[in-house]
Short mmCIF file of C-alpha atoms and ligand atoms in Angstrom, two decimals:
data_model
loop_
_atom_site.label_atom_id
_atom_site.label_comp_id
_atom_site.label_asym_id
_atom_site.label_seq_id
_atom_site.Cartn_x
_atom_site.Cartn_y
_atom_site.Cartn_z
CA MET L 652 16.67 18.22 -12.23
CA LYS L 653 16.86 16.59 -15.65
CA ASN L 654 20.14 18.28 -16.47
CA THR L 655 21.53 17.25 -13.12
CA ILE L 656 20.49 13.65 -13.61
CA THR L 657 21.99 13.64 -17.09
CA SER L 658 25.32 14.81 -15.80
CA LEU L 659 25.38 12.64 -12.67
CA PHE L 660 24.41 9.50 -14.54
CA GLN L 661 26.78 10.00 -17.48
CA ASP L 662 28.23 6.56 -16.95
CA ASN L 663 24.84 4.92 -16.88
CA ILE L 664 22.65 6.66 -19.42
CA GLU L 665 20.03 3.95 -19.22
CA LYS L 666 19.59 4.43 -15.48
CA GLY L 667 19.45 8.19 -16.06
CA SER L 668 16.59 7.99 -18.52
CA GLU L 669 14.80 5.50 -16.32
CA LEU L 670 14.98 8.00 -13.44
CA MET L 671 13.63 10.82 -15.59
CA GLU L 672 10.63 8.70 -16.39
CA VAL L 673 10.22 7.91 -12.73
CA LEU L 674 10.21 11.62 -11.95
CA ASN L 675 7.30 12.12 -14.31
CA SER L 676 5.29 9.52 -12.48
CA ASP L 677 3.66 9.42 -9.08
CA TRP L 678 6.85 7.91 -7.69
CA ALA L 679 6.34 8.89 -4.06
CA SER L 680 3.50 6.40 -3.76
CA ARG L 681 5.37 3.59 -5.48
CA HIS L 682 6.48 0.56 -3.53
CA ASP L 683 10.10 1.37 -4.25
CA ALA L 684 9.83 5.04 -3.20
CA PHE L 685 12.67 4.79 -0.68
CA GLU L 686 14.93 3.17 -3.22
CA ILE L 687 14.19 6.01 -5.61
CA ILE L 688 14.97 8.60 -2.93
CA VAL L 689 18.30 6.93 -2.21
CA THR L 690 19.16 6.87 -5.92
CA LEU L 691 18.05 10.45 -6.46
CA LEU L 692 19.43 11.93 -3.25
CA HIS L 693 22.59 13.27 -4.84
CA SER L 694 20.70 14.88 -7.72
CA LEU L 695 18.14 16.38 -5.36
CA ILE L 696 20.81 17.95 -3.19
CA VAL L 697 22.72 19.34 -6.17
CA CYS L 698 19.54 20.91 -7.55
CA LEU L 699 18.44 22.39 -4.25
CA ASP L 700 21.90 23.84 -3.67
CA LYS L 701 21.88 25.40 -7.12
CA ILE L 702 18.62 27.14 -6.29
CA ALA L 703 19.75 28.11 -2.79
CA CYS L 704 23.06 29.56 -3.95
CA ASP L 705 21.85 31.10 -7.17
CA SER L 706 23.15 34.64 -7.55
CA SER L 707 21.54 35.42 -10.89
CA CYS L 708 18.19 36.31 -9.30
CA ARG L 709 16.46 33.56 -11.21
CA TRP L 710 14.63 32.51 -8.05
CA ASP L 711 12.96 34.81 -5.59
CA ALA L 712 14.24 34.96 -2.03
CA LYS L 713 11.45 32.84 -0.63
CA ILE L 714 12.16 29.98 -3.00
CA SER L 715 15.92 30.07 -2.42
CA SER L 716 15.51 30.06 1.32
CA HIS L 717 13.07 27.19 1.07
CA ALA L 718 15.57 25.28 -1.07
CA PHE L 719 18.27 26.00 1.48
CA ILE L 720 16.15 24.58 4.32
CA LEU L 721 15.29 21.47 2.31
CA SER L 722 18.89 20.92 1.31
CA SER L 723 20.03 21.21 4.93
CA ALA L 724 17.44 18.61 5.91
CA LEU L 725 18.54 16.19 3.18
CA THR L 726 22.23 16.59 3.97
CA ASP L 727 21.77 15.50 7.55
CA PHE L 728 23.16 12.04 8.30
CA ASP L 729 20.03 11.30 10.29
CA PHE L 730 17.98 11.62 7.10
CA VAL L 731 20.38 9.58 4.99
CA VAL L 732 20.60 6.69 7.42
CA THR L 733 16.82 6.70 7.84
CA VAL L 734 16.02 6.41 4.14
CA VAL L 735 18.70 3.79 3.63
CA ILE L 736 17.41 1.66 6.51
CA LEU L 737 13.79 2.09 5.45
CA LYS L 738 14.71 1.13 1.91
CA ASN L 739 16.37 -2.06 3.10
CA ALA L 740 13.84 -2.96 5.77
CA LEU L 741 10.89 -2.48 3.43
CA SER L 742 12.52 -4.51 0.67
CA PHE L 743 11.21 -7.61 2.45
CA THR L 744 7.58 -6.60 2.05
CA ARG L 745 7.81 -4.84 -1.30
CA ALA L 746 6.67 -7.72 -3.49
CA PHE L 747 3.97 -8.62 -0.97
CA GLY L 748 2.64 -5.06 -0.91
CA LYS L 749 2.72 -4.76 -4.66
CA ASN L 750 0.89 -8.04 -5.11
CA LEU L 751 -1.83 -6.93 -2.71
CA GLN L 752 -2.64 -4.08 -5.06
CA GLY L 753 -2.65 -6.25 -8.14
CA THR L 754 -5.30 -8.41 -9.74
CA ALA L 755 -7.10 -11.21 -7.90
CA SER L 756 -4.38 -13.75 -8.72
CA TYR L 757 -1.70 -11.46 -7.33
CA VAL L 758 -3.67 -10.82 -4.15
CA PHE L 759 -4.16 -14.55 -3.83
CA SER L 760 -0.45 -15.18 -4.18
CA ALA L 761 0.26 -12.42 -1.64
CA ALA L 762 -2.04 -14.15 0.83
CA ASN L 763 -0.12 -17.34 0.30
CA SER L 764 3.24 -15.66 0.73
CA LEU L 765 2.56 -13.96 4.07
CA THR L 766 4.07 -16.78 6.11
CA ALA L 767 7.26 -16.65 4.07
CA VAL L 768 7.43 -12.86 4.39
CA LEU L 769 7.05 -13.03 8.15
CA HIS L 770 9.64 -15.76 8.26
CA ALA L 771 12.13 -13.62 6.33
CA LEU L 772 11.48 -10.63 8.61
CA ASN L 773 12.00 -12.71 11.73
CA GLU L 774 15.22 -14.03 10.27
CA VAL L 775 16.34 -10.40 9.79
CA LEU L 776 15.43 -9.58 13.37
CA ASP L 777 17.34 -12.61 14.68
CA ASN L 778 20.42 -11.54 12.74
CA ILE L 779 19.94 -7.81 13.01
CA GLU L 780 23.61 -7.25 13.94
CA VAL L 781 24.71 -8.50 10.54
CA TYR L 782 21.94 -6.82 8.56
CA HIS L 783 22.29 -3.52 10.36
CA GLU L 784 26.05 -3.49 9.88
CA PHE L 785 25.52 -3.81 6.15
CA TRP L 786 22.75 -1.19 6.02
CA PHE L 787 24.77 1.22 8.11
CA GLU L 788 27.76 0.76 5.84
CA GLU L 789 25.58 1.59 2.87
CA ALA L 790 24.43 4.76 4.67
CA THR L 791 27.97 5.84 5.57
CA ASN L 792 29.15 5.10 2.02
CA LEU L 793 26.38 7.28 0.61
CA SER L 794 27.09 10.04 3.12
CA GLY L 795 30.77 9.89 2.27
CA LYS L 796 29.96 10.31 -1.40
CA LEU L 797 27.80 13.34 -0.61
CA HIS L 798 30.29 14.78 1.93
CA ILE L 799 27.80 14.45 4.76
CA PRO L 800 29.49 13.90 8.15
CA VAL L 801 28.42 10.82 10.07
CA LYS L 802 27.02 12.02 13.36
CA LEU L 803 24.29 11.40 15.87
CA PRO L 804 21.16 13.51 15.94
CA GLY L 805 21.59 16.71 17.97
CA GLN L 806 20.22 15.72 21.33
CA PHE L 807 22.44 12.62 21.51
CA ARG L 808 25.64 14.22 20.30
CA GLU L 809 26.77 15.23 23.80
CA CYS L 810 26.92 11.63 24.91
CA SER L 811 29.45 10.68 22.29
CA THR L 812 31.96 13.51 22.57
CA ALA L 813 34.42 10.97 23.90
CA ASN L 814 35.01 10.55 20.17
CA LEU L 815 36.80 7.25 20.42
CA GLN L 816 34.81 4.60 18.65
CA HIS L 817 32.60 7.37 17.34
CA ASP L 818 31.50 5.24 14.41
CA LEU L 819 30.66 2.30 16.56
CA ILE L 820 28.54 4.46 18.85
CA SER L 821 26.58 5.81 15.88
CA GLU L 822 26.20 2.37 14.40
CA ASN L 823 24.79 0.96 17.62
CA PHE L 824 22.65 4.00 18.20
CA TYR L 825 20.91 3.57 14.84
CA LYS L 826 20.60 -0.14 15.31
CA ASP L 827 18.62 0.37 18.53
CA ALA L 828 16.83 3.52 17.48
CA LEU L 829 15.96 2.61 13.93
CA SER L 830 16.74 -0.83 12.52
CA ILE L 831 15.31 -2.96 15.32
CA PRO L 832 12.13 -0.91 15.90
CA THR L 833 11.50 -0.64 12.15
CA ILE L 834 11.65 -4.39 11.60
CA GLN L 835 9.59 -5.02 14.74
CA HIS L 836 7.04 -2.49 13.57
CA ILE L 837 6.73 -4.09 10.13
CA ILE L 838 6.30 -7.55 11.66
CA GLN L 839 3.67 -6.28 14.09
CA GLY L 840 1.90 -4.33 11.36
CA LEU L 841 1.65 -7.43 9.17
CA LYS L 842 0.36 -9.50 12.07
CA ASP L 843 -2.20 -6.87 13.05
CA ILE L 844 -3.53 -6.27 9.58
CA PHE L 845 -3.38 -9.81 8.26
CA SER L 846 -4.79 -11.99 10.98
CA GLU L 847 -5.08 -15.68 10.33
CA GLN L 848 -8.78 -15.19 9.58
CA HIS L 849 -8.10 -12.42 7.13
CA ILE L 850 -5.60 -14.54 5.26
CA LYS L 851 -8.06 -17.43 5.22
CA ALA L 852 -10.63 -15.10 3.71
CA LEU L 853 -8.18 -13.86 1.08
CA LYS L 854 -7.47 -17.43 0.10
CA CYS L 855 -11.13 -17.67 -0.93
CA LEU L 856 -10.09 -15.51 -3.87
CA SER L 857 -9.46 -18.79 -5.61
CA LEU L 858 -13.22 -18.72 -6.20
CA VAL L 859 -12.52 -16.20 -8.95
CA PRO L 860 -12.47 -18.37 -12.08
CA ALA L 861 -9.22 -16.87 -13.47
CA VAL L 862 -7.42 -17.66 -10.21
CA MET L 863 -9.04 -21.07 -10.11
CA SER L 864 -7.76 -21.85 -13.57
CA GLN L 865 -4.23 -20.78 -12.62
CA LEU L 866 -4.40 -23.33 -9.83
CA LYS L 867 -5.53 -25.97 -12.32
CA PHE L 868 -8.93 -26.14 -10.60
CA SER L 869 -7.56 -28.09 -7.69
CA THR L 870 -8.64 -25.60 -5.05
CA SER L 871 -10.31 -26.13 -1.71
CA GLU L 872 -12.24 -23.12 -0.52
CA GLU L 873 -14.54 -25.20 1.71
CA HIS L 874 -12.05 -25.03 4.51
CA ASN L 875 -11.33 -21.31 4.11
CA ALA L 876 -14.98 -20.33 3.73
CA ASP L 877 -15.74 -21.91 7.10
CA LYS L 878 -15.56 -18.59 8.85
CA TYR L 879 -18.51 -17.30 6.84
CA LYS L 880 -20.76 -20.30 7.34
CA SER L 881 -23.33 -18.22 9.17
CA ASP L 882 -23.42 -15.71 6.31
CA LEU L 883 -24.11 -18.30 3.63
CA PRO L 884 -27.66 -18.81 2.38
CA ASN L 885 -27.23 -22.62 2.11
CA PRO L 886 -24.19 -23.66 4.10
CA ASP L 887 -25.11 -27.34 3.82
CA THR L 888 -24.76 -27.36 0.06
CA LEU L 889 -21.51 -25.38 0.01
CA SER L 890 -19.37 -28.34 -0.85
CA ALA L 891 -21.56 -29.54 -3.69
CA GLU L 892 -21.96 -26.01 -5.00
CA LEU L 893 -18.22 -25.43 -5.05
CA HIS L 894 -17.78 -28.67 -6.92
CA CYS L 895 -20.23 -27.51 -9.59
CA TRP L 896 -18.56 -24.11 -9.70
CA ARG L 897 -15.19 -25.70 -10.43
CA VAL L 898 -16.60 -28.11 -12.99
CA LYS L 899 -18.46 -25.26 -14.71
CA TRP L 900 -15.21 -23.41 -15.30
CA LYS L 901 -12.97 -26.36 -15.89
CA HIS L 902 -15.18 -27.69 -18.69
CA ARG L 903 -16.18 -24.36 -20.13
CA GLY L 904 -16.60 -23.88 -23.85
CA LYS L 905 -13.59 -22.78 -25.87
CA ASP L 906 -14.70 -19.20 -26.29
CA VAL L 907 -15.86 -18.65 -22.71
CA GLU L 908 -13.67 -16.09 -20.98
CA LEU L 909 -12.75 -16.61 -17.37
CA PRO L 910 -13.88 -13.76 -15.10
CA ALA L 911 -10.66 -12.18 -13.87
CA ASN L 912 -11.82 -10.59 -10.65
CA ILE L 913 -14.56 -10.47 -8.04
CA PHE L 914 -16.44 -7.74 -9.85
CA GLU L 915 -16.60 -9.69 -13.13
CA SER L 916 -17.58 -12.86 -11.29
CA LEU L 917 -20.44 -11.10 -9.54
CA GLN L 918 -21.68 -9.74 -12.87
CA LEU L 919 -22.17 -13.22 -14.32
CA PRO L 920 -25.80 -13.74 -15.31
CA ASP L 921 -25.90 -17.23 -13.76
CA ILE L 922 -24.18 -16.29 -10.50
CA LYS L 923 -27.59 -16.56 -8.83
CA PHE L 924 -27.44 -20.31 -9.26
CA PHE L 925 -24.40 -20.28 -6.97
CA PRO L 926 -25.78 -18.42 -3.98
CA ASN L 927 -23.02 -19.47 -1.59
CA VAL L 928 -20.26 -18.48 -4.01
CA GLN L 929 -22.04 -15.19 -4.58
CA ALA L 930 -22.23 -14.56 -0.83
CA VAL L 931 -18.54 -15.31 -0.27
CA LEU L 932 -17.50 -13.13 -3.22
CA LYS L 933 -19.59 -10.26 -1.88
CA ILE L 934 -17.95 -10.58 1.51
CA LEU L 935 -14.50 -10.69 -0.08
CA SER L 936 -15.20 -7.58 -2.09
CA VAL L 937 -15.58 -5.49 1.04
CA LEU L 938 -12.46 -6.70 2.82
CA PRO L 939 -10.34 -3.61 3.41
CA ILE L 940 -7.46 -4.43 1.10
CA ILE L 941 -9.40 -5.70 -1.88
CA THR L 942 -9.64 -3.30 -4.76
CA MET L 943 -12.66 -3.68 -6.97
CA GLU L 944 -10.48 -3.52 -10.02
CA SER L 945 -12.76 -2.01 -12.60
CA LYS L 946 -14.56 0.20 -10.09
CA CYS L 947 -11.75 1.45 -7.97
CA GLU L 948 -10.63 4.39 -10.08
CA PRO L 949 -14.04 6.05 -10.55
CA SER L 950 -14.80 5.55 -6.85
CA ARG L 951 -11.63 7.26 -5.85
CA ASN L 952 -12.34 10.09 -8.27
CA ARG L 953 -15.81 10.50 -6.84
CA LEU L 954 -14.40 10.62 -3.34
CA SER L 955 -11.91 13.31 -4.34
CA PHE L 956 -14.71 15.19 -6.04
CA TYR L 957 -16.94 14.98 -2.96
CA ILE L 958 -14.14 16.22 -0.72
CA GLU L 959 -13.25 19.03 -3.09
CA LYS L 960 -16.76 20.36 -3.53
CA THR L 961 -17.92 19.96 0.08
CA PRO L 962 -16.72 22.47 2.63
CA ARG L 963 -15.05 20.78 5.58
CA GLU L 964 -17.81 21.55 8.07
CA GLN L 965 -20.46 20.03 5.80
CA ARG L 966 -18.71 16.74 5.13
CA SER L 967 -20.30 13.56 6.33
CA SER L 968 -18.55 10.24 6.11
CA HIS L 969 -21.91 8.50 5.58
CA LEU L 970 -22.77 10.68 2.62
CA ALA L 971 -19.27 10.38 1.24
CA PHE L 972 -19.61 6.63 1.37
CA LEU L 973 -22.97 6.62 -0.39
CA ASN L 974 -21.67 9.07 -2.93
CA VAL L 975 -18.61 6.97 -3.72
CA ASN L 976 -20.67 3.84 -4.20
CA TYR L 977 -23.68 5.31 -5.94
CA ASP L 978 -23.35 2.98 -8.93
CA THR L 979 -23.47 -0.13 -6.79
CA LYS L 980 -26.73 -1.94 -7.25
CA HIS L 981 -28.39 -1.68 -3.89
CA ASP L 982 -31.90 -1.08 -2.71
CA LEU L 983 -31.67 2.68 -2.32
CA ASP L 984 -34.91 3.07 -0.35
CA LEU L 985 -33.68 0.52 2.13
CA MET L 986 -30.33 2.26 2.36
CA VAL L 987 -31.85 5.63 3.05
CA ASP L 988 -34.23 4.13 5.63
CA THR L 989 -31.38 2.35 7.36
CA TYR L 990 -29.26 5.45 7.29
CA LEU L 991 -32.00 7.58 8.78
CA LYS L 992 -32.68 5.03 11.47
CA ALA L 993 -29.01 4.85 12.35
CA VAL L 994 -28.78 8.61 12.61
CA GLU L 995 -32.05 8.93 14.52
CA SER L 996 -31.09 6.29 17.02
CA LYS L 997 -27.91 8.19 17.68
CA ASP L 998 -30.04 11.28 18.17
CA LYS L 999 -28.00 13.06 15.59
CA LEU L 1000 -30.71 14.06 13.19
CA ASP L 1001 -30.05 17.69 14.01
CA SER L 1002 -26.51 17.41 12.82
CA ILE L 1003 -27.53 16.83 9.20
CA PRO L 1004 -27.27 20.17 7.47
CA PRO L 1005 -30.82 21.17 6.46
CA HIS L 1006 -29.87 21.80 2.83
CA THR L 1007 -28.33 18.37 2.33
CA ASP L 1008 -30.64 16.34 0.21
CA ILE L 1009 -29.78 12.78 1.05
CA ALA L 1010 -31.69 11.28 -1.85
CA GLU L 1011 -29.86 13.50 -4.28
CA GLU L 1012 -26.51 12.61 -2.81
CA VAL L 1013 -27.36 8.94 -3.06
C1 NAG U 1226 30.94 0.68 0.89
O1 NAG U 1226 32.08 1.11 0.14
C2 NAG U 1226 33.14 0.16 0.12
C3 NAG U 1226 34.32 0.85 -0.55
O2 NAG U 1226 33.95 1.41 -1.76
C4 NAG U 1226 32.68 -1.09 -0.62
O3 NAG U 1226 33.71 -2.05 -0.68
C5 NAG U 1226 31.49 -1.67 0.11
O4 NAG U 1226 30.99 -2.77 -0.61
C6 NAG U 1226 30.41 -0.62 0.27
N1 NAG U 1226 29.38 -1.17 1.14
C7 NAG U 1226 28.09 -1.17 0.87
C8 NAG U 1226 27.19 -1.83 1.83
O5 NAG U 1226 27.60 -0.63 -0.11
#
């Protein structure tokens, strides 16, 4: 693959070396994965074909036939047009998605950009003719470069044997079958996942002192924290408490570091003097898209470890959850009691494997 990239990117050595680095990374889960596929498509096909057509017996038959199947799949116009359209359609949410996985300030800015993202996507949908024409041209250009014939997927080919305006038929087909539903799906997905309430909650991230400082301490969480009024220990003093919280950080001593995320804020020794702030931060930390920055990696490792070492039929999502979070400071006796009660009430006690020691797992 490296040799192929070197020779295909002779005119742009910089791009070539950038791609080699990409290949060494976990690129398939990057936000620009589709862009990378489009850029690497030619190299991938060349490599697969080399393996498939190799006569020097360097590869065994199974590998060559696998390469042949993969290459045939990649050299299908249906595949090319799909990755090109996905690349373009997802470019409107790429920054948003990336920000959501960043630090608290990035997540906060993502929450504030949702309206603009939705606006851009709706603009695309309103002018899909123009956008799709451009995307489709990019797909046909790429196919032309790779000598891939532009054609409809098998089951629809019959309909277009009339051949005249063949290109127009394909273009319209992919507009209706791919571009429009993709954009609609992204818009719906964003609306489903990020309800107004969820976004309001995310905007409470400005309680994190580092975010607060970026906003020059002129933040107003009162309004956004409304939703959680019933969860707050002293809702009546929220306003005054938030005022003190801002003043505390605004007029901090020179060498006082601003907590950069929810986790660090919750670790502050004097957080207990801000019970409402503490409650809101705790709620925020369990919202589905928030990563607990400094904890996330070990948790994920523990989850992988649990899944690896536990045979499928013995896995329990409750135990996995406890296992992942075992370093969180909770009242373990209470947790076990609650867990047992929950299981008992569902009459599922029998389903716990007898050799599973809950306390040990905790
Ligand atoms: C497709 O190729 C033509 C001819 O090289 C070029 O003028 C055009 O800009 C390309 N279109 C896209 C969308 O890349």
